[in-house]
């Protein structure tokens, strides 16, 4: 009798383990200040504004080339109940043994979820290198551009950059 109970428990546990949701992986590359970001990103969240006025915070994970979230959250983002999507994260950088944290909130269009890949380029305009050539977004210390199979966006430069050097 005890053996039957143990077998039943093992079978039920195996169903629970196999029923756990696999994450939805999105081909996503994040570049900050012309460097592919690897381990210096934290607090990654997707902020979804719902059509009825509410908001939903979705936890996500990132490693180079991959943004992961649950299947149910991915389905929600693609649904008509979501009107806008923002990617929020913190980027940490070390310079001369000092740590600097940058907080970002990037407006993503829902269509990017349908793409085979998405590349996001972020530039910190408080750094002199980018301050000279790019105008920050209003009220922010950064600007961003993106590429995906359907197109992309490039911001207007203050000065022309010679890409051939």
Short mmCIF file of N, CA and C in Angstrom, two decimals:
data_model
loop_
_atom_site.label_atom_id
_atom_site.label_comp_id
_atom_site.label_asym_id
_atom_site.label_seq_id
_atom_site.Cartn_x
_atom_site.Cartn_y
_atom_site.Cartn_z
N UNK A 1 0.82 -1.20 0.00
CA UNK A 1 0.00 0.00 0.00
C UNK A 1 0.86 1.26 0.00
N UNK A 2 1.91 1.25 0.85
CA UNK A 2 2.80 2.41 0.89
C UNK A 2 3.49 2.62 -0.44
N UNK A 3 3.84 1.53 -1.10
CA UNK A 3 4.50 1.62 -2.40
C UNK A 3 3.58 2.29 -3.43
N UNK A 4 2.30 1.97 -3.39
CA UNK A 4 1.34 2.57 -4.32
C UNK A 4 1.21 4.07 -4.07
N UNK A 5 1.20 4.46 -2.82
CA UNK A 5 1.11 5.88 -2.47
C UNK A 5 2.35 6.63 -2.94
N UNK A 6 3.51 6.03 -2.72
CA UNK A 6 4.76 6.66 -3.15
C UNK A 6 4.79 6.79 -4.67
N UNK A 7 4.37 5.76 -5.38
CA UNK A 7 4.34 5.82 -6.84
C UNK A 7 3.36 6.90 -7.31
N UNK A 8 2.20 6.98 -6.68
CA UNK A 8 1.21 8.00 -7.02
C UNK A 8 1.76 9.41 -6.81
N UNK A 9 2.44 9.62 -5.70
CA UNK A 9 3.04 10.93 -5.42
C UNK A 9 4.10 11.26 -6.47
N UNK A 10 4.93 10.29 -6.82
CA UNK A 10 5.97 10.52 -7.83
C UNK A 10 5.36 10.87 -9.18
N UNK A 11 4.29 10.19 -9.55
CA UNK A 11 3.62 10.47 -10.83
C UNK A 11 3.03 11.87 -10.82
N UNK A 12 2.37 12.24 -9.74
CA UNK A 12 1.78 13.58 -9.64
C UNK A 12 2.85 14.67 -9.68
N UNK A 13 3.96 14.44 -8.99
CA UNK A 13 5.05 15.42 -9.03
C UNK A 13 5.65 15.54 -10.42
N UNK A 14 5.76 14.44 -11.13
CA UNK A 14 6.32 14.51 -12.48
C UNK A 14 5.40 15.29 -13.41
N UNK A 15 4.08 15.19 -13.22
CA UNK A 15 3.15 16.00 -14.01
C UNK A 15 3.33 17.47 -13.70
N UNK A 16 3.51 17.80 -12.44
CA UNK A 16 3.69 19.19 -12.04
C UNK A 16 4.96 19.77 -12.65
N UNK A 17 6.05 19.02 -12.61
CA UNK A 17 7.32 19.48 -13.16
C UNK A 17 7.23 19.64 -14.67
N UNK A 18 6.62 18.68 -15.36
CA UNK A 18 6.54 18.76 -16.81
C UNK A 18 5.55 19.81 -17.28
N UNK A 19 4.61 20.19 -16.43
CA UNK A 19 3.61 21.18 -16.81
C UNK A 19 4.09 22.61 -16.61
N UNK A 20 5.25 22.78 -16.00
CA UNK A 20 5.74 24.13 -15.80
C UNK A 20 6.01 24.78 -17.15
N UNK A 21 5.71 26.05 -17.22
CA UNK A 21 5.76 26.80 -18.45
C UNK A 21 7.20 27.06 -18.91
N UNK A 22 7.44 26.82 -20.19
CA UNK A 22 8.74 27.15 -20.78
C UNK A 22 8.72 28.64 -21.12
N UNK A 23 9.84 29.34 -20.93
CA UNK A 23 9.85 30.78 -21.23
C UNK A 23 9.78 31.05 -22.73
N UNK A 24 9.22 32.18 -23.08
CA UNK A 24 9.22 32.65 -24.46
C UNK A 24 10.52 33.42 -24.66
N UNK A 25 11.30 33.01 -25.62
CA UNK A 25 12.58 33.66 -25.89
C UNK A 25 12.44 34.53 -27.13
N UNK A 26 12.87 35.78 -27.00
CA UNK A 26 12.82 36.74 -28.10
C UNK A 26 14.25 37.06 -28.49
N UNK A 27 14.55 37.01 -29.79
CA UNK A 27 15.88 37.36 -30.27
C UNK A 27 16.07 38.86 -30.13
N UNK A 28 16.83 39.25 -29.13
CA UNK A 28 16.94 40.65 -28.73
C UNK A 28 18.39 40.95 -28.37
N UNK A 29 18.94 41.98 -28.99
CA UNK A 29 20.31 42.39 -28.69
C UNK A 29 20.27 43.81 -28.16
N UNK A 30 20.94 44.04 -27.05
CA UNK A 30 21.00 45.35 -26.41
C UNK A 30 22.43 45.87 -26.49
N UNK A 31 22.57 47.05 -27.09
CA UNK A 31 23.87 47.70 -27.21
C UNK A 31 23.77 49.06 -26.51
N UNK A 32 24.68 49.30 -25.57
CA UNK A 32 24.72 50.59 -24.89
C UNK A 32 26.09 51.21 -25.13
N UNK A 33 26.07 52.42 -25.63
CA UNK A 33 27.30 53.16 -25.95
C UNK A 33 28.23 52.32 -26.83
N UNK A 34 27.63 51.70 -27.83
CA UNK A 34 28.34 50.92 -28.86
C UNK A 34 28.98 49.64 -28.34
N UNK A 35 28.51 49.14 -27.19
CA UNK A 35 29.00 47.87 -26.65
C UNK A 35 27.80 46.94 -26.43
N UNK A 36 27.95 45.69 -26.85
CA UNK A 36 26.92 44.69 -26.58
C UNK A 36 26.90 44.43 -25.08
N UNK A 37 25.75 44.55 -24.48
CA UNK A 37 25.61 44.40 -23.03
C UNK A 37 25.57 42.92 -22.67
N UNK A 38 26.37 42.56 -21.66
CA UNK A 38 26.36 41.16 -21.23
C UNK A 38 25.82 41.06 -19.81
N UNK A 39 26.65 41.22 -18.80
CA UNK A 39 26.20 40.97 -17.43
C UNK A 39 25.90 42.20 -16.61
N UNK A 40 25.82 43.35 -17.22
CA UNK A 40 25.70 44.58 -16.44
C UNK A 40 24.30 45.18 -16.47
N UNK A 41 23.29 44.37 -16.77
CA UNK A 41 21.91 44.84 -16.81
C UNK A 41 21.13 44.17 -15.68
N UNK A 42 20.31 44.96 -14.99
CA UNK A 42 19.50 44.42 -13.90
C UNK A 42 18.12 45.09 -13.91
N UNK A 43 17.26 44.61 -13.06
CA UNK A 43 15.90 45.15 -12.89
C UNK A 43 15.15 45.24 -14.22
N UNK A 44 15.25 44.20 -15.03
CA UNK A 44 14.61 44.20 -16.34
C UNK A 44 13.12 43.92 -16.17
N UNK A 45 12.33 44.85 -16.69
CA UNK A 45 10.88 44.72 -16.61
C UNK A 45 10.27 45.22 -17.91
N UNK A 46 9.15 44.65 -18.25
CA UNK A 46 8.36 45.17 -19.36
C UNK A 46 7.12 45.78 -18.74
N UNK A 47 6.89 47.05 -19.04
CA UNK A 47 5.75 47.79 -18.50
C UNK A 47 4.69 47.87 -19.59
N UNK A 48 3.57 47.27 -19.35
CA UNK A 48 2.49 47.23 -20.33
C UNK A 48 1.34 48.12 -19.87
N UNK A 49 0.94 49.05 -20.73
CA UNK A 49 -0.26 49.86 -20.46
C UNK A 49 -1.44 49.14 -21.10
N UNK A 50 -2.46 48.92 -20.30
CA UNK A 50 -3.63 48.18 -20.78
C UNK A 50 -4.67 49.14 -21.33
N UNK A 51 -5.46 48.67 -22.28
CA UNK A 51 -6.44 49.53 -22.94
C UNK A 51 -7.51 50.04 -21.98
N UNK A 52 -7.80 49.32 -20.91
CA UNK A 52 -8.81 49.78 -19.95
C UNK A 52 -8.22 50.73 -18.90
N UNK A 53 -6.96 51.12 -19.07
CA UNK A 53 -6.36 52.11 -18.19
C UNK A 53 -5.41 51.56 -17.15
N UNK A 54 -5.37 50.28 -16.95
CA UNK A 54 -4.47 49.70 -15.96
C UNK A 54 -3.06 49.53 -16.50
N UNK A 55 -2.19 49.08 -15.63
CA UNK A 55 -0.80 48.81 -16.01
C UNK A 55 -0.43 47.42 -15.52
N UNK A 56 0.52 46.81 -16.19
CA UNK A 56 1.00 45.49 -15.80
C UNK A 56 2.51 45.50 -15.88
N UNK A 57 3.17 45.04 -14.83
CA UNK A 57 4.62 44.92 -14.80
C UNK A 57 4.96 43.45 -15.04
N UNK A 58 5.79 43.21 -16.05
CA UNK A 58 6.16 41.85 -16.44
C UNK A 58 7.65 41.67 -16.21
N UNK A 59 8.00 40.67 -15.42
CA UNK A 59 9.41 40.36 -15.16
C UNK A 59 10.00 39.70 -16.40
N UNK A 60 11.26 40.04 -16.70
CA UNK A 60 11.95 39.47 -17.85
C UNK A 60 13.40 39.21 -17.49
N UNK A 61 14.05 38.37 -18.27
CA UNK A 61 15.48 38.09 -18.13
C UNK A 61 16.16 38.42 -19.45
N UNK A 62 17.42 38.84 -19.36
CA UNK A 62 18.18 39.16 -20.57
C UNK A 62 19.58 38.57 -20.48
N UNK A 63 20.01 38.00 -21.57
CA UNK A 63 21.42 37.71 -21.81
C UNK A 63 21.63 37.99 -23.29
N UNK A 64 22.86 38.27 -23.71
CA UNK A 64 23.08 38.73 -25.08
C UNK A 64 22.38 37.84 -26.12
N UNK A 65 21.51 38.48 -26.86
CA UNK A 65 20.77 37.79 -27.91
C UNK A 65 19.43 37.24 -27.48
N UNK A 66 19.06 37.41 -26.20
CA UNK A 66 17.85 36.77 -25.73
C UNK A 66 17.15 37.57 -24.63
N UNK A 67 15.88 37.86 -24.86
CA UNK A 67 15.01 38.43 -23.83
C UNK A 67 13.95 37.37 -23.54
N UNK A 68 13.84 36.94 -22.30
CA UNK A 68 12.93 35.85 -21.94
C UNK A 68 11.83 36.35 -21.01
N UNK A 69 10.63 35.86 -21.26
CA UNK A 69 9.50 36.11 -20.38
C UNK A 69 8.56 34.92 -20.50
N UNK A 70 7.59 34.85 -19.63
CA UNK A 70 6.70 33.68 -19.63
C UNK A 70 5.82 33.69 -20.87
N UNK A 71 5.37 32.51 -21.25
CA UNK A 71 4.48 32.37 -22.41
C UNK A 71 3.19 33.17 -22.22
N UNK A 72 2.65 33.14 -21.00
CA UNK A 72 1.39 33.85 -20.74
C UNK A 72 1.59 35.36 -20.83
N UNK A 73 2.73 35.87 -20.34
CA UNK A 73 3.01 37.30 -20.46
C UNK A 73 3.23 37.70 -21.91
N UNK A 74 3.91 36.85 -22.67
CA UNK A 74 4.12 37.11 -24.10
C UNK A 74 2.78 37.18 -24.83
N UNK A 75 1.89 36.26 -24.52
CA UNK A 75 0.56 36.27 -25.14
C UNK A 75 -0.20 37.55 -24.78
N UNK A 76 -0.07 37.99 -23.53
CA UNK A 76 -0.72 39.23 -23.11
C UNK A 76 -0.18 40.41 -23.91
N UNK A 77 1.14 40.50 -24.07
CA UNK A 77 1.74 41.62 -24.80
C UNK A 77 1.27 41.68 -26.25
N UNK A 78 1.04 40.54 -26.86
CA UNK A 78 0.58 40.49 -28.24
C UNK A 78 -0.92 40.73 -28.38
N UNK A 79 -1.64 40.68 -27.28
CA UNK A 79 -3.10 40.80 -27.34
C UNK A 79 -3.54 42.25 -27.52
N UNK A 80 -4.82 42.41 -27.83
CA UNK A 80 -5.40 43.74 -28.02
C UNK A 80 -5.62 44.47 -26.70
N UNK A 81 -5.46 43.79 -25.57
CA UNK A 81 -5.68 44.44 -24.28
C UNK A 81 -4.50 45.32 -23.87
N UNK A 82 -3.37 45.22 -24.59
CA UNK A 82 -2.20 46.05 -24.30
C UNK A 82 -2.10 47.15 -25.35
N UNK A 83 -2.03 48.40 -24.89
CA UNK A 83 -1.96 49.53 -25.82
C UNK A 83 -0.53 49.99 -26.07
N UNK A 84 0.35 49.90 -25.07
CA UNK A 84 1.74 50.31 -25.26
C UNK A 84 2.66 49.47 -24.39
N UNK A 85 3.93 49.40 -24.81
CA UNK A 85 4.91 48.55 -24.15
C UNK A 85 6.20 49.34 -23.94
N UNK A 86 6.72 49.30 -22.71
CA UNK A 86 8.00 49.94 -22.39
C UNK A 86 8.93 48.90 -21.79
N UNK A 87 10.20 48.99 -22.13
CA UNK A 87 11.23 48.14 -21.54
C UNK A 87 11.98 49.00 -20.53
N UNK A 88 12.02 48.55 -19.29
CA UNK A 88 12.68 49.28 -18.21
C UNK A 88 13.82 48.43 -17.66
N UNK A 89 14.99 49.05 -17.47
CA UNK A 89 16.13 48.32 -16.93
C UNK A 89 17.17 49.28 -16.40
N UNK A 90 18.10 48.74 -15.62
CA UNK A 90 19.22 49.50 -15.08
C UNK A 90 20.51 48.92 -15.66
N UNK A 91 21.37 49.80 -16.12
CA UNK A 91 22.67 49.41 -16.67
C UNK A 91 23.75 49.94 -15.74
N UNK A 92 24.67 49.07 -15.33
CA UNK A 92 25.77 49.46 -14.45
C UNK A 92 27.07 49.46 -15.23
N UNK A 93 27.86 50.49 -14.99
CA UNK A 93 29.13 50.65 -15.70
C UNK A 93 30.20 51.04 -14.69
N UNK A 94 31.38 50.48 -14.86
CA UNK A 94 32.50 50.81 -13.99
C UNK A 94 33.51 51.64 -14.77
N UNK A 95 33.89 52.77 -14.19
CA UNK A 95 34.86 53.65 -14.81
C UNK A 95 35.79 54.16 -13.71
N UNK A 96 37.07 53.87 -13.84
CA UNK A 96 38.05 54.28 -12.83
C UNK A 96 37.64 53.81 -11.43
N UNK A 97 37.23 52.57 -11.31
CA UNK A 97 36.82 51.94 -10.06
C UNK A 97 35.55 52.54 -9.45
N UNK A 98 34.86 53.37 -10.21
CA UNK A 98 33.60 53.95 -9.75
C UNK A 98 32.46 53.31 -10.53
N UNK A 99 31.40 53.02 -9.82
CA UNK A 99 30.23 52.42 -10.46
C UNK A 99 29.20 53.50 -10.75
N UNK A 100 28.67 53.47 -11.97
CA UNK A 100 27.59 54.38 -12.35
C UNK A 100 26.41 53.54 -12.82
N UNK A 101 25.25 53.86 -12.31
CA UNK A 101 24.03 53.18 -12.73
C UNK A 101 23.19 54.12 -13.59
N UNK A 102 22.70 53.59 -14.68
CA UNK A 102 21.84 54.34 -15.59
C UNK A 102 20.49 53.62 -15.67
N UNK A 103 19.42 54.36 -15.47
CA UNK A 103 18.08 53.80 -15.58
C UNK A 103 17.47 54.20 -16.92
N UNK A 104 16.86 53.24 -17.57
CA UNK A 104 16.26 53.47 -18.88
C UNK A 104 14.82 53.02 -18.90
N UNK A 105 14.04 53.70 -19.72
CA UNK A 105 12.67 53.29 -20.02
C UNK A 105 12.47 53.54 -21.51
N UNK A 106 12.46 52.46 -22.27
CA UNK A 106 12.43 52.53 -23.72
C UNK A 106 11.03 52.19 -24.23
N UNK A 107 10.49 53.07 -25.06
CA UNK A 107 9.18 52.85 -25.67
C UNK A 107 9.35 51.88 -26.84
N UNK A 108 8.80 50.69 -26.67
CA UNK A 108 8.87 49.68 -27.73
C UNK A 108 7.49 49.59 -28.39
N UNK A 109 7.49 49.41 -29.66
CA UNK A 109 6.23 49.23 -30.37
C UNK A 109 5.84 47.75 -30.31
N UNK A 110 4.56 47.48 -30.23
CA UNK A 110 4.11 46.10 -30.11
C UNK A 110 4.55 45.23 -31.28
N UNK A 111 4.74 45.82 -32.44
CA UNK A 111 5.12 45.06 -33.62
C UNK A 111 6.47 44.37 -33.51
N UNK A 112 7.33 44.87 -32.63
CA UNK A 112 8.66 44.26 -32.51
C UNK A 112 8.56 42.82 -32.00
N UNK A 113 7.49 42.50 -31.32
CA UNK A 113 7.31 41.14 -30.82
C UNK A 113 7.14 40.13 -31.96
N UNK A 114 6.68 40.60 -33.11
CA UNK A 114 6.45 39.73 -34.25
C UNK A 114 7.72 39.50 -35.08
N UNK A 115 8.77 40.24 -34.80
CA UNK A 115 9.98 40.20 -35.62
C UNK A 115 10.88 39.03 -35.28
N UNK A 116 11.72 38.65 -36.24
CA UNK A 116 12.69 37.57 -36.01
C UNK A 116 13.79 38.01 -35.06
N UNK A 117 14.10 39.30 -35.06
CA UNK A 117 15.10 39.83 -34.15
C UNK A 117 14.83 41.30 -33.92
N UNK A 118 15.44 41.83 -32.88
CA UNK A 118 15.31 43.24 -32.54
C UNK A 118 16.63 43.68 -31.92
N UNK A 119 17.21 44.75 -32.45
CA UNK A 119 18.47 45.28 -31.92
C UNK A 119 18.19 46.68 -31.40
N UNK A 120 18.49 46.91 -30.14
CA UNK A 120 18.27 48.20 -29.50
C UNK A 120 19.62 48.84 -29.20
N UNK A 121 19.81 50.07 -29.70
CA UNK A 121 21.04 50.82 -29.47
C UNK A 121 20.70 51.99 -28.55
N UNK A 122 21.38 52.08 -27.42
CA UNK A 122 21.15 53.17 -26.47
C UNK A 122 22.44 53.96 -26.34
N UNK A 123 22.31 55.30 -26.33
CA UNK A 123 23.48 56.18 -26.20
C UNK A 123 23.24 57.13 -25.03
N UNK A 124 24.20 57.20 -24.11
CA UNK A 124 24.13 58.11 -22.97
C UNK A 124 24.63 59.47 -23.41
N UNK A 125 23.73 60.42 -23.50
CA UNK A 125 24.10 61.75 -23.99
C UNK A 125 24.73 62.62 -22.91
N UNK A 126 24.87 62.10 -21.69
CA UNK A 126 25.63 62.85 -20.69
C UNK A 126 27.13 62.59 -20.85
N UNK A 127 27.49 61.67 -21.73
CA UNK A 127 28.90 61.44 -22.07
C UNK A 127 29.24 62.37 -23.24
N UNK A 128 30.38 63.04 -23.14
CA UNK A 128 30.73 64.06 -24.13
C UNK A 128 30.77 63.50 -25.55
N UNK A 129 31.17 62.26 -25.69
CA UNK A 129 31.25 61.65 -27.02
C UNK A 129 29.90 61.68 -27.74
N UNK A 130 28.83 61.41 -27.03
CA UNK A 130 27.50 61.37 -27.64
C UNK A 130 26.76 62.70 -27.52
N UNK A 131 27.12 63.50 -26.52
CA UNK A 131 26.48 64.81 -26.34
C UNK A 131 26.74 65.70 -27.55
N UNK A 132 27.91 65.55 -28.16
CA UNK A 132 28.28 66.38 -29.31
C UNK A 132 27.49 66.04 -30.56
N UNK A 133 27.04 64.80 -30.68
CA UNK A 133 26.41 64.39 -31.94
C UNK A 133 24.92 64.04 -31.83
N UNK A 134 24.42 63.77 -30.62
CA UNK A 134 23.03 63.35 -30.45
C UNK A 134 22.30 64.22 -29.44
N UNK A 135 21.06 64.51 -29.73
CA UNK A 135 20.20 65.27 -28.82
C UNK A 135 19.44 64.27 -27.94
N UNK A 136 19.49 64.40 -26.60
CA UNK A 136 18.78 63.43 -25.76
C UNK A 136 17.26 63.58 -25.90
N UNK A 137 16.57 62.54 -25.53
CA UNK A 137 15.11 62.61 -25.47
C UNK A 137 14.72 63.62 -24.40
N UNK A 138 13.61 64.27 -24.56
CA UNK A 138 13.18 65.29 -23.63
C UNK A 138 13.07 64.73 -22.21
N UNK A 139 13.78 65.35 -21.27
CA UNK A 139 13.75 64.94 -19.87
C UNK A 139 14.59 63.71 -19.56
N UNK A 140 15.36 63.22 -20.52
CA UNK A 140 16.17 62.01 -20.33
C UNK A 140 17.64 62.32 -20.55
N UNK A 141 18.50 61.38 -20.19
CA UNK A 141 19.94 61.53 -20.39
C UNK A 141 20.44 60.60 -21.50
N UNK A 142 19.53 60.12 -22.31
CA UNK A 142 19.88 59.15 -23.34
C UNK A 142 18.99 59.30 -24.56
N UNK A 143 19.38 58.58 -25.59
CA UNK A 143 18.60 58.47 -26.81
C UNK A 143 18.75 57.03 -27.29
N UNK A 144 17.81 56.54 -28.07
CA UNK A 144 17.92 55.17 -28.55
C UNK A 144 17.50 55.06 -30.01
N UNK A 145 18.01 54.02 -30.63
CA UNK A 145 17.68 53.66 -32.01
C UNK A 145 17.44 52.16 -32.03
N UNK A 146 16.83 51.66 -33.08
CA UNK A 146 16.62 50.22 -33.16
C UNK A 146 16.59 49.76 -34.61
N UNK A 147 16.85 48.47 -34.77
CA UNK A 147 16.77 47.79 -36.06
C UNK A 147 15.97 46.51 -35.87
N UNK A 148 15.20 46.17 -36.86
CA UNK A 148 14.48 44.89 -36.90
C UNK A 148 14.23 44.58 -38.37
N UNK A 149 13.82 43.37 -38.72
CA UNK A 149 13.70 43.01 -40.13
C UNK A 149 12.82 43.94 -40.95
N UNK A 150 11.82 44.57 -40.33
CA UNK A 150 10.92 45.45 -41.06
C UNK A 150 11.44 46.87 -41.22
N UNK A 151 12.59 47.19 -40.65
CA UNK A 151 13.11 48.55 -40.75
C UNK A 151 13.92 48.92 -39.53
N UNK A 152 13.71 50.13 -39.07
CA UNK A 152 14.44 50.61 -37.92
C UNK A 152 14.29 52.11 -37.82
N UNK A 153 15.03 52.68 -36.90
CA UNK A 153 15.03 54.13 -36.76
C UNK A 153 16.43 54.60 -36.43
N UNK A 154 16.83 55.69 -37.04
CA UNK A 154 18.10 56.35 -36.74
C UNK A 154 17.77 57.80 -36.44
N UNK A 155 18.33 58.32 -35.36
CA UNK A 155 18.07 59.69 -34.95
C UNK A 155 18.93 60.65 -35.77
N UNK A 156 18.46 61.87 -35.87
CA UNK A 156 19.20 62.90 -36.58
C UNK A 156 20.43 63.27 -35.76
N UNK A 157 21.56 63.35 -36.43
CA UNK A 157 22.83 63.72 -35.79
C UNK A 157 23.03 65.22 -35.88
N UNK A 158 23.64 65.80 -34.83
CA UNK A 158 23.98 67.22 -34.84
C UNK A 158 25.08 67.50 -35.85
N UNK A 159 26.02 66.56 -35.93
CA UNK A 159 27.12 66.69 -36.88
C UNK A 159 27.22 65.39 -37.67
N UNK A 160 27.78 65.49 -38.86
CA UNK A 160 27.93 64.31 -39.70
C UNK A 160 29.11 63.49 -39.21
N UNK A 161 28.88 62.18 -39.12
CA UNK A 161 29.93 61.26 -38.70
C UNK A 161 30.41 60.51 -39.93
N UNK A 162 31.71 60.43 -40.09
CA UNK A 162 32.27 59.67 -41.20
C UNK A 162 32.40 58.22 -40.77
N UNK A 163 31.50 57.37 -41.25
CA UNK A 163 31.51 55.96 -40.87
C UNK A 163 32.62 55.17 -41.54
N UNK A 164 33.32 55.78 -42.46
CA UNK A 164 34.35 55.05 -43.21
C UNK A 164 35.72 55.10 -42.53
N UNK A 165 35.86 55.83 -41.46
CA UNK A 165 37.17 55.92 -40.78
C UNK A 165 37.46 54.70 -39.97
#
